[in-house]
mmCIF file of C-alpha atoms in Angstrom:
data_model
loop_
_atom_site.group_PDB
_atom_site.id
_atom_site.type_symbol
_atom_site.label_atom_id
_atom_site.label_comp_id
_atom_site.label_asym_id
_atom_site.label_seq_id
_atom_site.Cartn_x
_atom_site.Cartn_y
_atom_site.Cartn_z
ATOM 1 C CA MET W 14 1.086 14.429 20.102
ATOM 2 C CA THR W 15 4.199 12.524 21.115
ATOM 3 C CA SER W 16 2.306 9.311 21.747
ATOM 4 C CA ILE W 17 0.693 9.627 18.316
ATOM 5 C CA LEU W 18 4.134 10.003 16.720
ATOM 6 C CA ALA W 19 5.490 7.008 18.628
ATOM 7 C CA GLY W 20 2.439 4.980 17.671
ATOM 8 C CA LEU W 21 2.819 5.872 14.002
ATOM 9 C CA VAL W 22 6.492 4.899 14.052
ATOM 10 C CA LEU W 23 5.641 1.605 15.730
ATOM 11 C CA VAL W 24 2.860 0.815 13.252
ATOM 12 C CA PHE W 25 4.980 1.703 10.213
ATOM 13 C CA VAL W 26 8.001 -0.316 11.296
ATOM 14 C CA ALA W 27 5.855 -3.222 12.486
ATOM 15 C CA PHE W 28 4.129 -3.309 9.088
ATOM 16 C CA SER W 29 7.527 -3.297 7.395
ATOM 17 C CA SER W 30 8.686 -6.182 9.560
ATOM 18 C CA LEU W 31 5.536 -8.121 8.678
ATOM 19 C CA LEU W 32 6.358 -7.620 5.004
ATOM 20 C CA LEU W 33 9.864 -8.959 5.630
ATOM 21 C CA ALA W 34 8.430 -11.929 7.517
ATOM 22 C CA GLY W 35 6.108 -12.630 4.600
ATOM 23 C CA LEU W 36 9.056 -12.450 2.244
ATOM 24 C CA ALA W 37 10.875 -14.953 4.457
ATOM 25 C CA VAL W 38 7.937 -17.358 4.224
ATOM 26 C CA ILE W 39 7.697 -16.965 0.442
ATOM 27 C CA THR W 40 11.415 -17.563 -0.105
ATOM 28 C CA ASN W 41 11.315 -20.540 2.253
ATOM 29 C CA ASP W 42 8.385 -22.105 0.388
ATOM 30 C CA THR W 43 10.015 -21.664 -3.005
ATOM 31 C CA GLY W 44 13.360 -22.988 -1.797
ATOM 32 C CA GLN W 45 15.261 -19.810 -2.556
ATOM 33 C CA PRO W 46 18.136 -18.831 -0.256
ATOM 34 C CA GLY W 47 17.732 -15.921 2.103
ATOM 35 C CA SER W 48 14.659 -16.926 4.093
ATOM 36 C CA THR W 49 16.581 -17.019 7.378
ATOM 37 C CA LEU W 50 18.086 -13.622 6.670
ATOM 38 C CA PHE W 51 14.668 -12.109 5.979
ATOM 39 C CA GLY W 52 13.281 -13.658 9.164
ATOM 40 C CA VAL W 53 16.120 -12.301 11.285
ATOM 41 C CA LEU W 54 15.747 -8.870 9.671
ATOM 42 C CA ALA W 55 12.024 -8.912 10.436
ATOM 43 C CA LEU W 56 12.655 -9.681 14.109
ATOM 44 C CA ALA W 57 15.402 -7.067 14.349
ATOM 45 C CA LEU W 58 13.209 -4.444 12.704
ATOM 46 C CA PHE W 59 10.323 -5.192 15.067
ATOM 47 C CA ALA W 60 12.643 -4.939 18.083
ATOM 48 C CA PHE W 61 14.024 -1.669 16.721
ATOM 49 C CA ALA W 62 10.470 -0.338 16.418
ATOM 50 C CA GLY W 63 9.827 -1.024 20.083
ATOM 51 C CA ILE W 64 13.077 0.585 21.170
ATOM 52 C CA LEU W 65 12.506 3.622 18.951
ATOM 53 C CA SER W 66 8.948 4.087 20.202
ATOM 54 C CA ALA W 67 10.094 3.873 23.810
ATOM 55 C CA TYR W 68 12.841 6.399 23.079
ATOM 56 C CA ILE W 69 10.392 8.816 21.457
ATOM 57 C CA LEU W 70 7.980 8.539 24.366
ATOM 58 C CA ARG W 71 10.727 9.052 26.939
ATOM 59 C CA ARG W 72 12.596 11.802 25.085
ATOM 60 C CA PHE W 73 9.672 14.011 24.154
ATOM 61 C CA LYS W 74 7.511 13.446 27.219
ATOM 62 C CA HIS W 75 6.419 16.747 28.733
#
């Protein structure tokens, strides 16, 4: 059950970071400011997903 929860968290946050990365590409192509910020947020969110999943697996492991 714990691994399912960690997997769901990882998938949800990874999908969110992919949306942010897509937003970074769109803003970069249109020349709008903020593409670097969206890219950095996407990477940070993906790293946070990995850390959170590892924490869930370690904390609730029986």
